[in-house]
Amino acid sequence: MHFRRLPRLFPALIAAALLAGCSAVGVGSRSSAPDPRVAAPPADQPPVRRDLKYVVVDVEANELRFMDGQTVLWRAPVGTGTGFRLAGTDRHWNFNTPSGTMYVQFKEQNPTWIIPDWWFIENKRPIPPENSPLRRQEGGLGAAAVYLGNELAIHGTDKPELLGRRVSHGCIRLSDANALRLFHNVQVGTPVVIVGTAPLLGEQPDSVAAFTRAARRVTRAPNPLDRLSTAALLTRLERQLGAADTAAAWTATAHTLLERGLKEDAPALRGLLSRARQAGTEARRDEYGTFLADAFSRGSLRVTVSLNRIDADARERAAADIVDATMGLWHGGLDDQTTPWPTRRVPRDRLGPEGQAGWLAIQRAEEAYRTRFGASRARTAGRN
């Protein structure tokens, strides 16, 4: 398959600038969760709409919830900041998880942790220069990270047994499986609402540093699904999507197929698209759409061409899923300069004949979305 190269927009902020670092450091207690409260966002950001998709992190319950309106699509325990304070020679750090409304700035798989000064101070080691290789820890942030800015991220961990407690230097920690799941669920600009408060605990005792991982390369176990053929994975996915229970095993299968599909495995991508809106529950169908939207955001041209090569009914379903999920994660207006309409990513005049049917299906899905939601979304004050 031949792909014409399209210009790509790279994030202005890189992960190292967004995150100064966080890691497991201690233990805490778990308390009951308050009702979610949506704080006022920054003045230059759209308000969080309670009828769209967003993420809630409850620091009192140590729980993350991926929301679709008032429906919890999934929830998982997280690790949040210990609340301790650490003093250095010329500055100090408060290891709490801040509350408020934030927005996804960037996301990546297999991130490298750039170890900050406080790690060396609490472990009583000399602080190396900024560009020292001693500051790089492969695997230190788990399988995936979603960066929120202000040195804060939601990321994976190799110590899932500590989740559900106050165990970090401020970042929000998920199991690796759930970190990958969230990676596929959200887009740049998705709101993350951090609610609840946790007490500050004063100066960090030396004993707390004993819970900190040594700065080392963390080796992740290989994905067992990588051993399966694409055909076997598609059969597995179809069975899991149609199951009556609420198990999330399908997300690992979809992740494996999605990553293959974005790396030249055309049958994997076509199979993933063909199964749009085939899940056994409404919540699963809604979440599956976010996986397709993620595939489109990361491989717009490849997905558009793949839509062209599946049957017409499946093409319309997949295009509708891509549009509905993309716009459901966007809380601004429908006509802002930065509104992420999928057709804006792939101008039609840059496509060859192999992409026309896919592009037109996406355009029809966008028109249908405007018809259904244009009036209600027009009331949203968007970004300009």
mmCIF file of C-alpha atoms in Angstrom:
data_model
loop_
_atom_site.group_PDB
_atom_site.id
_atom_site.type_symbol
_atom_site.label_atom_id
_atom_site.label_comp_id
_atom_site.label_asym_id
_atom_site.label_seq_id
_atom_site.Cartn_x
_atom_site.Cartn_y
_atom_site.Cartn_z
ATOM 1 C CA MET A 1 0.000 0.000 0.000
ATOM 2 C CA HIS A 2 1.351 3.430 -0.919
ATOM 3 C CA PHE A 3 0.720 6.358 1.409
ATOM 4 C CA ARG A 4 1.272 9.956 0.484
ATOM 5 C CA ARG A 5 3.020 11.814 3.248
ATOM 6 C CA LEU A 6 0.951 14.487 4.975
ATOM 7 C CA PRO A 7 2.251 17.256 7.227
ATOM 8 C CA ARG A 8 2.094 16.342 10.898
ATOM 9 C CA LEU A 9 1.609 18.641 13.859
ATOM 10 C CA PHE A 10 3.977 17.769 16.683
ATOM 11 C CA PRO A 11 3.169 18.716 20.293
ATOM 12 C CA ALA A 12 4.866 21.911 21.389
ATOM 13 C CA LEU A 13 5.597 20.424 24.770
ATOM 14 C CA ILE A 14 7.669 17.299 25.210
ATOM 15 C CA ALA A 15 7.206 14.880 28.052
ATOM 16 C CA ALA A 16 10.350 15.927 29.897
ATOM 17 C CA ALA A 17 9.143 19.512 30.065
ATOM 18 C CA LEU A 18 5.680 18.512 31.232
ATOM 19 C CA LEU A 19 6.801 16.191 33.995
ATOM 20 C CA ALA A 20 9.534 16.663 36.567
ATOM 21 C CA GLY A 21 8.989 13.114 37.825
ATOM 22 C CA CYS A 22 7.008 10.990 40.250
ATOM 23 C CA SER A 23 7.366 7.557 41.792
ATOM 24 C CA ALA A 24 6.118 5.373 44.638
ATOM 25 C CA VAL A 25 7.339 6.551 48.041
ATOM 26 C CA GLY A 26 5.078 5.459 50.855
ATOM 27 C CA VAL A 27 1.727 4.266 52.077
ATOM 28 C CA GLY A 28 -1.444 5.930 53.277
ATOM 29 C CA SER A 29 -5.048 5.245 54.173
ATOM 30 C CA ARG A 30 -8.098 4.937 51.969
ATOM 31 C CA SER A 31 -11.263 6.910 52.701
ATOM 32 C CA SER A 32 -14.712 7.079 51.158
ATOM 33 C CA ALA A 33 -15.193 9.090 47.966
ATOM 34 C CA PRO A 34 -17.120 12.360 47.876
ATOM 35 C CA ASP A 35 -19.482 13.153 45.052
ATOM 36 C CA PRO A 36 -17.435 14.348 42.034
ATOM 37 C CA ARG A 37 -17.129 18.135 41.897
ATOM 38 C CA VAL A 38 -16.115 19.957 38.745
ATOM 39 C CA ALA A 39 -13.867 22.890 39.557
ATOM 40 C CA ALA A 40 -13.735 25.986 37.369
ATOM 41 C CA PRO A 41 -11.206 25.515 34.542
ATOM 42 C CA PRO A 42 -8.555 28.069 33.580
ATOM 43 C CA ALA A 43 -9.967 31.132 31.836
ATOM 44 C CA ASP A 44 -8.528 30.152 28.443
ATOM 45 C CA GLN A 45 -10.060 26.660 28.515
ATOM 46 C CA PRO A 46 -13.628 25.513 27.815
ATOM 47 C CA PRO A 47 -15.819 24.498 30.752
ATOM 48 C CA VAL A 48 -16.176 20.813 31.492
ATOM 49 C CA ARG A 49 -19.467 19.563 30.103
ATOM 50 C CA ARG A 50 -21.138 16.869 32.157
ATOM 51 C CA ASP A 51 -22.776 15.374 29.037
ATOM 52 C CA LEU A 52 -19.445 14.540 27.338
ATOM 53 C CA LYS A 53 -16.448 12.330 28.137
ATOM 54 C CA TYR A 54 -13.894 13.310 30.770
ATOM 55 C CA VAL A 55 -11.730 11.833 33.520
ATOM 56 C CA VAL A 56 -12.294 12.220 37.262
ATOM 57 C CA VAL A 57 -9.537 11.513 39.793
ATOM 58 C CA ASP A 58 -10.738 11.366 43.399
ATOM 59 C CA VAL A 59 -7.753 11.849 45.696
ATOM 60 C CA GLU A 60 -9.737 10.970 48.830
ATOM 61 C CA ALA A 61 -10.912 7.641 47.430
ATOM 62 C CA ASN A 62 -7.696 7.146 45.406
ATOM 63 C CA GLU A 63 -9.800 6.251 42.388
ATOM 64 C CA LEU A 64 -9.890 7.221 38.711
ATOM 65 C CA ARG A 65 -13.159 7.218 36.767
ATOM 66 C CA PHE A 66 -13.518 7.545 32.999
ATOM 67 C CA MET A 67 -16.868 9.242 32.507
ATOM 68 C CA ASP A 68 -19.358 9.543 29.669
ATOM 69 C CA GLY A 69 -21.771 12.144 30.965
ATOM 70 C CA GLN A 70 -23.007 10.790 34.293
ATOM 71 C CA THR A 71 -22.075 7.201 33.379
ATOM 72 C CA VAL A 72 -18.866 5.642 34.700
ATOM 73 C CA LEU A 73 -17.398 3.700 31.771
ATOM 74 C CA TRP A 74 -14.716 2.234 34.032
ATOM 75 C CA ARG A 75 -13.017 2.904 37.336
ATOM 76 C CA ALA A 76 -9.722 1.829 38.859
ATOM 77 C CA PRO A 77 -7.623 2.388 41.997
ATOM 78 C CA VAL A 78 -4.812 4.911 41.730
ATOM 79 C CA GLY A 79 -1.851 6.020 43.780
ATOM 80 C CA THR A 80 -1.734 9.727 44.648
ATOM 81 C CA GLY A 81 0.631 12.091 46.456
ATOM 82 C CA THR A 82 1.816 11.260 49.975
ATOM 83 C CA GLY A 83 1.369 14.811 51.237
ATOM 84 C CA PHE A 84 4.894 14.927 52.665
ATOM 85 C CA ARG A 85 7.263 17.878 52.260
ATOM 86 C CA LEU A 86 10.942 17.591 51.331
ATOM 87 C CA ALA A 87 13.417 20.439 51.789
ATOM 88 C CA GLY A 88 16.505 20.896 49.652
ATOM 89 C CA THR A 89 19.308 23.428 49.891
ATOM 90 C CA ASP A 90 17.534 26.184 47.978
ATOM 91 C CA ARG A 91 13.979 24.904 47.448
ATOM 92 C CA HIS A 92 11.370 22.507 48.784
ATOM 93 C CA TRP A 93 8.787 20.143 47.333
ATOM 94 C CA ASN A 94 5.247 19.337 48.486
ATOM 95 C CA PHE A 95 4.360 15.818 47.380
ATOM 96 C CA ASN A 96 0.602 16.275 47.116
ATOM 97 C CA THR A 97 -1.719 15.739 44.150
ATOM 98 C CA PRO A 98 -3.314 19.118 43.350
ATOM 99 C CA SER A 99 -7.057 19.439 42.827
ATOM 100 C CA GLY A 100 -8.651 21.323 39.950
ATOM 101 C CA THR A 101 -9.502 20.970 36.273
ATOM 102 C CA MET A 102 -6.662 20.142 33.914
ATOM 103 C CA TYR A 103 -6.439 19.078 30.282
ATOM 104 C CA VAL A 104 -4.440 16.382 28.539
ATOM 105 C CA GLN A 105 -1.379 18.023 26.979
ATOM 106 C CA PHE A 106 0.429 15.012 25.555
ATOM 107 C CA LYS A 107 0.459 11.233 25.847
ATOM 108 C CA GLU A 108 2.964 8.499 25.055
ATOM 109 C CA GLN A 109 3.669 4.816 25.459
ATOM 110 C CA ASN A 110 6.830 3.470 27.102
ATOM 111 C CA PRO A 111 7.854 6.859 28.520
ATOM 112 C CA THR A 112 11.280 7.574 29.984
ATOM 113 C CA TRP A 113 11.328 9.126 33.454
ATOM 114 C CA ILE A 114 13.635 12.143 33.701
ATOM 115 C CA ILE A 115 14.648 11.856 37.355
ATOM 116 C CA PRO A 116 14.272 15.180 39.216
ATOM 117 C CA ASP A 117 16.493 16.711 41.892
ATOM 118 C CA TRP A 118 14.305 15.606 44.789
ATOM 119 C CA TRP A 119 14.939 11.926 44.078
ATOM 120 C CA PHE A 120 18.675 12.400 44.579
ATOM 121 C CA ILE A 121 18.117 14.513 47.702
ATOM 122 C CA GLU A 122 15.827 12.030 49.412
ATOM 123 C CA ASN A 123 18.179 9.168 48.524
ATOM 124 C CA LYS A 124 21.190 11.190 49.720
ATOM 125 C CA ARG A 125 22.986 11.091 46.399
ATOM 126 C CA PRO A 126 24.837 13.860 44.540
ATOM 127 C CA ILE A 127 22.638 15.774 42.110
ATOM 128 C CA PRO A 128 23.955 15.184 38.565
ATOM 129 C CA PRO A 129 23.876 17.745 35.727
ATOM 130 C CA GLU A 130 20.595 18.243 33.894
ATOM 131 C CA ASN A 131 21.686 16.222 30.846
ATOM 132 C CA SER A 132 23.325 13.395 32.786
ATOM 133 C CA PRO A 133 22.376 9.829 31.773
ATOM 134 C CA LEU A 134 21.935 9.185 35.508
ATOM 135 C CA ARG A 135 18.676 11.114 35.236
ATOM 136 C CA ARG A 136 17.100 8.770 32.680
ATOM 137 C CA GLN A 137 15.075 5.804 33.902
ATOM 138 C CA GLU A 138 13.624 3.574 31.218
ATOM 139 C CA GLY A 139 10.295 2.145 32.313
ATOM 140 C CA GLY A 140 10.076 4.390 35.358
ATOM 141 C CA LEU A 141 6.632 5.666 34.377
ATOM 142 C CA GLY A 142 5.183 2.313 33.405
ATOM 143 C CA ALA A 143 3.622 1.331 30.093
ATOM 144 C CA ALA A 144 2.055 4.707 29.255
ATOM 145 C CA ALA A 145 1.765 8.271 30.502
ATOM 146 C CA VAL A 146 -0.838 10.992 30.031
ATOM 147 C CA TYR A 147 0.676 14.399 30.793
ATOM 148 C CA LEU A 148 -1.445 17.170 32.318
ATOM 149 C CA GLY A 149 1.163 19.933 32.579
ATOM 150 C CA ASN A 150 2.478 21.578 35.751
ATOM 151 C CA GLU A 151 4.768 18.584 36.378
ATOM 152 C CA LEU A 152 1.781 16.252 36.714
ATOM 153 C CA ALA A 153 0.959 13.045 34.868
ATOM 154 C CA ILE A 154 -1.189 9.936 35.045
ATOM 155 C CA HIS A 155 1.103 6.991 34.373
ATOM 156 C CA GLY A 156 1.684 3.292 34.900
ATOM 157 C CA THR A 157 3.694 1.524 37.571
ATOM 158 C CA ASP A 158 5.588 -1.690 38.189
ATOM 159 C CA LYS A 159 4.229 -1.792 41.756
ATOM 160 C CA PRO A 160 0.453 -2.213 41.360
ATOM 161 C CA GLU A 161 0.223 -3.610 44.889
ATOM 162 C CA LEU A 162 0.614 -0.037 46.203
ATOM 163 C CA LEU A 163 -2.357 1.374 44.285
ATOM 164 C CA GLY A 164 -5.362 2.650 46.203
ATOM 165 C CA ARG A 165 -3.128 4.533 48.640
ATOM 166 C CA ARG A 166 -1.128 7.748 48.929
ATOM 167 C CA VAL A 167 2.140 6.522 47.473
ATOM 168 C CA SER A 168 3.485 9.022 44.926
ATOM 169 C CA HIS A 169 5.333 12.317 44.780
ATOM 170 C CA GLY A 170 2.194 13.930 43.338
ATOM 171 C CA CYS A 171 1.538 12.104 40.084
ATOM 172 C CA ILE A 172 -1.404 9.756 39.623
ATOM 173 C CA ARG A 173 -0.405 6.126 39.220
ATOM 174 C CA LEU A 174 -2.400 3.371 37.513
ATOM 175 C CA SER A 175 -1.665 -0.262 36.793
ATOM 176 C CA ASP A 176 0.104 -0.657 33.460
ATOM 177 C CA ALA A 177 -2.993 -2.254 31.914
ATOM 178 C CA ASN A 178 -5.181 0.674 32.947
ATOM 179 C CA ALA A 179 -2.541 3.233 31.943
ATOM 180 C CA LEU A 180 -2.613 1.793 28.414
ATOM 181 C CA ARG A 181 -6.403 1.755 28.493
ATOM 182 C CA LEU A 182 -6.531 5.427 29.474
ATOM 183 C CA PHE A 183 -3.921 6.236 26.816
ATOM 184 C CA HIS A 184 -6.354 4.982 24.155
ATOM 185 C CA ASN A 185 -9.406 6.598 25.797
ATOM 186 C CA VAL A 186 -8.253 10.224 25.896
ATOM 187 C CA GLN A 187 -7.113 12.815 23.383
ATOM 188 C CA VAL A 188 -5.125 16.018 23.721
ATOM 189 C CA GLY A 189 -7.561 18.480 25.308
ATOM 190 C CA THR A 190 -9.618 15.910 27.255
ATOM 191 C CA PRO A 191 -10.516 17.363 30.686
ATOM 192 C CA VAL A 192 -9.173 15.673 33.808
ATOM 193 C CA VAL A 193 -10.997 16.804 36.946
ATOM 194 C CA ILE A 194 -9.123 16.141 40.198
ATOM 195 C CA VAL A 195 -11.478 16.325 43.172
ATOM 196 C CA GLY A 196 -11.186 15.932 46.918
ATOM 197 C CA THR A 197 -8.445 16.988 49.277
ATOM 198 C CA ALA A 198 -5.849 15.106 51.273
ATOM 199 C CA PRO A 199 -3.981 16.476 54.297
ATOM 200 C CA LEU A 200 -0.390 17.666 54.143
ATOM 201 C CA LEU A 201 1.725 15.583 56.500
ATOM 202 C CA GLY A 202 4.760 17.751 57.203
ATOM 203 C CA GLU A 203 8.407 16.902 56.623
ATOM 204 C CA GLN A 204 9.076 13.594 54.908
ATOM 205 C CA PRO A 205 10.718 11.061 57.261
ATOM 206 C CA ASP A 206 13.895 9.400 56.034
ATOM 207 C CA SER A 207 12.143 6.043 56.302
ATOM 208 C CA VAL A 208 9.716 6.992 53.522
ATOM 209 C CA ALA A 209 12.514 7.088 50.960
ATOM 210 C CA ALA A 210 12.976 3.361 51.532
ATOM 211 C CA PHE A 211 9.820 2.823 49.464
ATOM 212 C CA THR A 212 11.335 4.639 46.492
ATOM 213 C CA ARG A 213 12.535 2.508 43.614
ATOM 214 C CA ALA A 214 16.219 2.655 42.843
ATOM 215 C CA ALA A 215 16.986 4.521 39.634
ATOM 216 C CA ARG A 216 17.241 1.585 37.278
ATOM 217 C CA ARG A 217 15.865 0.243 34.071
ATOM 218 C CA VAL A 218 12.490 -1.384 34.715
ATOM 219 C CA THR A 219 12.018 -4.342 32.396
ATOM 220 C CA ARG A 220 8.424 -4.922 31.377
ATOM 221 C CA ALA A 221 7.195 -8.410 30.672
ATOM 222 C CA PRO A 222 6.401 -9.033 26.992
ATOM 223 C CA ASN A 223 2.781 -8.803 25.922
ATOM 224 C CA PRO A 224 1.542 -12.431 25.815
ATOM 225 C CA LEU A 225 -0.931 -11.499 23.066
ATOM 226 C CA ASP A 226 1.963 -10.715 20.733
ATOM 227 C CA ARG A 227 2.342 -14.469 20.219
ATOM 228 C CA LEU A 228 -1.114 -14.746 18.640
ATOM 229 C CA SER A 229 -1.814 -14.281 14.952
ATOM 230 C CA THR A 230 -3.911 -11.343 13.816
ATOM 231 C CA ALA A 231 -6.713 -13.716 12.829
ATOM 232 C CA ALA A 232 -6.686 -15.286 16.304
ATOM 233 C CA LEU A 233 -6.719 -11.862 17.944
ATOM 234 C CA LEU A 234 -9.700 -10.746 15.877
ATOM 235 C CA THR A 235 -11.617 -13.887 16.829
ATOM 236 C CA ARG A 236 -10.718 -13.279 20.462
ATOM 237 C CA LEU A 237 -11.807 -9.632 20.262
ATOM 238 C CA GLU A 238 -15.160 -10.503 18.725
ATOM 239 C CA ARG A 239 -15.849 -13.005 21.494
ATOM 240 C CA GLN A 240 -14.803 -10.558 24.223
ATOM 241 C CA LEU A 241 -16.828 -7.666 22.817
ATOM 242 C CA GLY A 242 -19.954 -9.785 22.655
ATOM 243 C CA ALA A 243 -19.640 -11.163 26.181
ATOM 244 C CA ALA A 244 -22.474 -10.274 28.528
ATOM 245 C CA ASP A 245 -20.200 -9.519 31.486
ATOM 246 C CA THR A 246 -18.367 -6.267 32.146
ATOM 247 C CA ALA A 247 -14.829 -7.675 31.979
ATOM 248 C CA ALA A 248 -12.233 -5.410 30.388
ATOM 249 C CA ALA A 249 -10.070 -8.126 28.803
ATOM 250 C CA TRP A 250 -11.086 -6.835 25.372
ATOM 251 C CA THR A 251 -9.043 -3.661 25.919
ATOM 252 C CA ALA A 252 -5.742 -5.580 25.891
ATOM 253 C CA THR A 253 -6.756 -7.366 22.688
ATOM 254 C CA ALA A 254 -7.845 -4.114 21.046
ATOM 255 C CA HIS A 255 -4.582 -2.461 22.134
ATOM 256 C CA THR A 256 -2.520 -5.218 20.530
ATOM 257 C CA LEU A 257 -4.477 -5.053 17.270
ATOM 258 C CA LEU A 258 -4.372 -1.258 17.189
ATOM 259 C CA GLU A 259 -0.602 -1.129 17.596
ATOM 260 C CA ARG A 260 -0.173 -3.770 14.896
ATOM 261 C CA GLY A 261 -2.535 -1.910 12.613
ATOM 262 C CA LEU A 262 -0.544 1.298 12.910
ATOM 263 C CA LYS A 263 2.619 -0.650 12.029
ATOM 264 C CA GLU A 264 1.710 -1.929 8.566
ATOM 265 C CA ASP A 265 -0.618 -4.810 9.615
ATOM 266 C CA ALA A 266 -3.544 -3.818 7.393
ATOM 267 C CA PRO A 267 -5.794 -6.795 8.334
ATOM 268 C CA ALA A 268 -5.474 -5.872 12.030
ATOM 269 C CA LEU A 269 -6.619 -2.312 11.413
ATOM 270 C CA ARG A 270 -9.422 -3.312 9.061
ATOM 271 C CA GLY A 271 -10.599 -5.929 11.554
ATOM 272 C CA LEU A 272 -10.600 -3.393 14.372
ATOM 273 C CA LEU A 273 -12.634 -0.929 12.298
ATOM 274 C CA SER A 274 -15.061 -3.611 11.108
ATOM 275 C CA ARG A 275 -16.076 -4.406 14.683
ATOM 276 C CA ALA A 276 -17.287 -0.896 15.496
ATOM 277 C CA ARG A 277 -20.548 -0.850 17.473
ATOM 278 C CA GLN A 278 -20.546 -4.632 17.834
ATOM 279 C CA ALA A 279 -19.936 -4.734 21.602
ATOM 280 C CA GLY A 280 -22.474 -6.353 23.898
ATOM 281 C CA THR A 281 -23.025 -3.365 26.200
ATOM 282 C CA GLU A 282 -23.548 0.331 25.553
ATOM 283 C CA ALA A 283 -20.652 1.325 27.813
ATOM 284 C CA ARG A 284 -18.326 -1.031 25.952
ATOM 285 C CA ARG A 285 -19.500 0.330 22.594
ATOM 286 C CA ASP A 286 -18.832 3.885 23.765
ATOM 287 C CA GLU A 287 -15.354 3.037 25.001
ATOM 288 C CA TYR A 288 -14.514 1.045 21.874
ATOM 289 C CA GLY A 289 -15.135 4.217 19.906
ATOM 290 C CA THR A 290 -12.343 5.964 21.834
ATOM 291 C CA PHE A 291 -9.905 3.268 20.671
ATOM 292 C CA LEU A 292 -10.894 3.938 17.052
ATOM 293 C CA ALA A 293 -10.574 7.690 17.620
ATOM 294 C CA ASP A 294 -7.092 7.112 19.041
ATOM 295 C CA ALA A 295 -6.133 5.046 15.997
ATOM 296 C CA PHE A 296 -7.354 7.853 13.743
ATOM 297 C CA SER A 297 -5.525 10.572 15.674
ATOM 298 C CA ARG A 298 -2.248 8.656 15.433
ATOM 299 C CA GLY A 299 -2.628 7.289 11.911
ATOM 300 C CA SER A 300 -5.253 9.380 10.129
ATOM 301 C CA LEU A 301 -4.226 8.533 6.589
ATOM 302 C CA ARG A 302 -3.838 4.825 7.268
ATOM 303 C CA VAL A 303 -7.248 4.633 8.964
ATOM 304 C CA THR A 304 -8.942 6.596 6.172
ATOM 305 C CA VAL A 305 -7.568 4.216 3.547
ATOM 306 C CA SER A 306 -8.517 1.203 5.686
ATOM 307 C CA LEU A 307 -12.095 2.483 5.898
ATOM 308 C CA ASN A 308 -12.108 2.404 2.117
ATOM 309 C CA ARG A 309 -11.347 -1.334 2.208
ATOM 310 C CA ILE A 310 -14.096 -2.619 4.496
ATOM 311 C CA ASP A 311 -17.736 -3.131 3.569
ATOM 312 C CA ALA A 312 -20.015 -0.112 3.358
ATOM 313 C CA ASP A 313 -22.053 -0.779 6.515
ATOM 314 C CA ALA A 314 -18.950 -1.335 8.632
ATOM 315 C CA ARG A 315 -17.381 1.790 7.110
ATOM 316 C CA GLU A 316 -20.325 3.946 8.189
ATOM 317 C CA ARG A 317 -20.307 2.475 11.715
ATOM 318 C CA ALA A 318 -16.573 2.971 12.165
ATOM 319 C CA ALA A 319 -16.651 6.517 10.781
ATOM 320 C CA ALA A 320 -19.500 7.389 13.155
ATOM 321 C CA ASP A 321 -17.547 5.931 16.093
ATOM 322 C CA ILE A 322 -14.454 7.946 15.195
ATOM 323 C CA VAL A 323 -16.405 11.195 14.936
ATOM 324 C CA ASP A 324 -18.606 10.640 17.996
ATOM 325 C CA ALA A 325 -15.670 9.703 20.239
ATOM 326 C CA THR A 326 -13.389 12.472 18.957
ATOM 327 C CA MET A 327 -16.022 15.150 19.457
ATOM 328 C CA GLY A 328 -17.226 13.625 22.730
ATOM 329 C CA LEU A 329 -13.749 14.148 24.184
ATOM 330 C CA TRP A 330 -13.665 17.786 23.006
ATOM 331 C CA HIS A 331 -15.405 20.238 25.336
ATOM 332 C CA GLY A 332 -15.026 23.363 23.222
ATOM 333 C CA GLY A 333 -17.306 24.727 20.523
ATOM 334 C CA LEU A 334 -17.947 22.968 17.235
ATOM 335 C CA ASP A 335 -16.617 25.838 15.129
ATOM 336 C CA ASP A 336 -13.491 26.872 17.014
ATOM 337 C CA GLN A 337 -10.256 27.138 15.076
ATOM 338 C CA THR A 338 -8.913 24.157 17.015
ATOM 339 C CA THR A 339 -12.039 21.964 16.974
ATOM 340 C CA PRO A 340 -10.705 18.478 16.084
ATOM 341 C CA TRP A 341 -13.085 17.530 13.281
ATOM 342 C CA PRO A 342 -11.468 14.395 11.823
ATOM 343 C CA THR A 343 -11.660 15.618 8.213
ATOM 344 C CA ARG A 344 -9.377 18.502 9.221
ATOM 345 C CA ARG A 345 -6.601 15.976 9.806
ATOM 346 C CA VAL A 346 -6.794 14.535 6.292
ATOM 347 C CA PRO A 347 -7.634 17.112 3.589
ATOM 348 C CA ARG A 348 -9.509 15.345 0.826
ATOM 349 C CA ASP A 349 -7.399 16.861 -1.940
ATOM 350 C CA ARG A 350 -4.327 15.155 -0.476
ATOM 351 C CA LEU A 351 -5.883 11.704 -0.777
ATOM 352 C CA GLY A 352 -5.639 9.384 -3.716
ATOM 353 C CA PRO A 353 -8.566 7.304 -5.004
ATOM 354 C CA GLU A 354 -7.883 4.666 -2.332
ATOM 355 C CA GLY A 355 -9.021 7.023 0.435
ATOM 356 C CA GLN A 356 -12.083 8.744 -1.013
ATOM 357 C CA ALA A 357 -14.804 6.416 0.290
ATOM 358 C CA GLY A 358 -13.340 6.507 3.795
ATOM 359 C CA TRP A 359 -13.067 10.294 3.810
ATOM 360 C CA LEU A 360 -16.647 10.719 2.594
ATOM 361 C CA ALA A 361 -17.902 8.345 5.300
ATOM 362 C CA ILE A 362 -16.189 10.491 7.937
ATOM 363 C CA GLN A 363 -17.664 13.644 6.401
ATOM 364 C CA ARG A 364 -21.167 12.141 6.536
ATOM 365 C CA ALA A 365 -20.594 11.184 10.169
ATOM 366 C CA GLU A 366 -19.552 14.760 10.953
ATOM 367 C CA GLU A 367 -22.691 16.126 9.302
ATOM 368 C CA ALA A 368 -24.805 13.674 11.295
ATOM 369 C CA TYR A 369 -23.070 14.749 14.511
ATOM 370 C CA ARG A 370 -23.827 18.404 13.768
ATOM 371 C CA THR A 371 -27.461 17.537 13.112
ATOM 372 C CA ARG A 372 -27.769 15.679 16.427
ATOM 373 C CA PHE A 373 -25.743 17.934 18.705
ATOM 374 C CA GLY A 374 -25.172 21.260 16.952
ATOM 375 C CA ALA A 375 -27.774 23.191 18.929
ATOM 376 C CA SER A 376 -26.625 22.027 22.359
ATOM 377 C CA ARG A 377 -22.912 22.304 21.553
ATOM 378 C CA ALA A 378 -23.379 25.825 20.162
ATOM 379 C CA ARG A 379 -23.893 27.044 23.728
ATOM 380 C CA THR A 380 -20.362 26.000 24.671
ATOM 381 C CA ALA A 381 -17.791 28.765 24.893
ATOM 382 C CA GLY A 382 -14.852 27.367 22.974
ATOM 383 C CA ARG A 383 -11.180 28.020 22.536
ATOM 384 C CA ASN A 384 -10.036 30.466 19.885
#
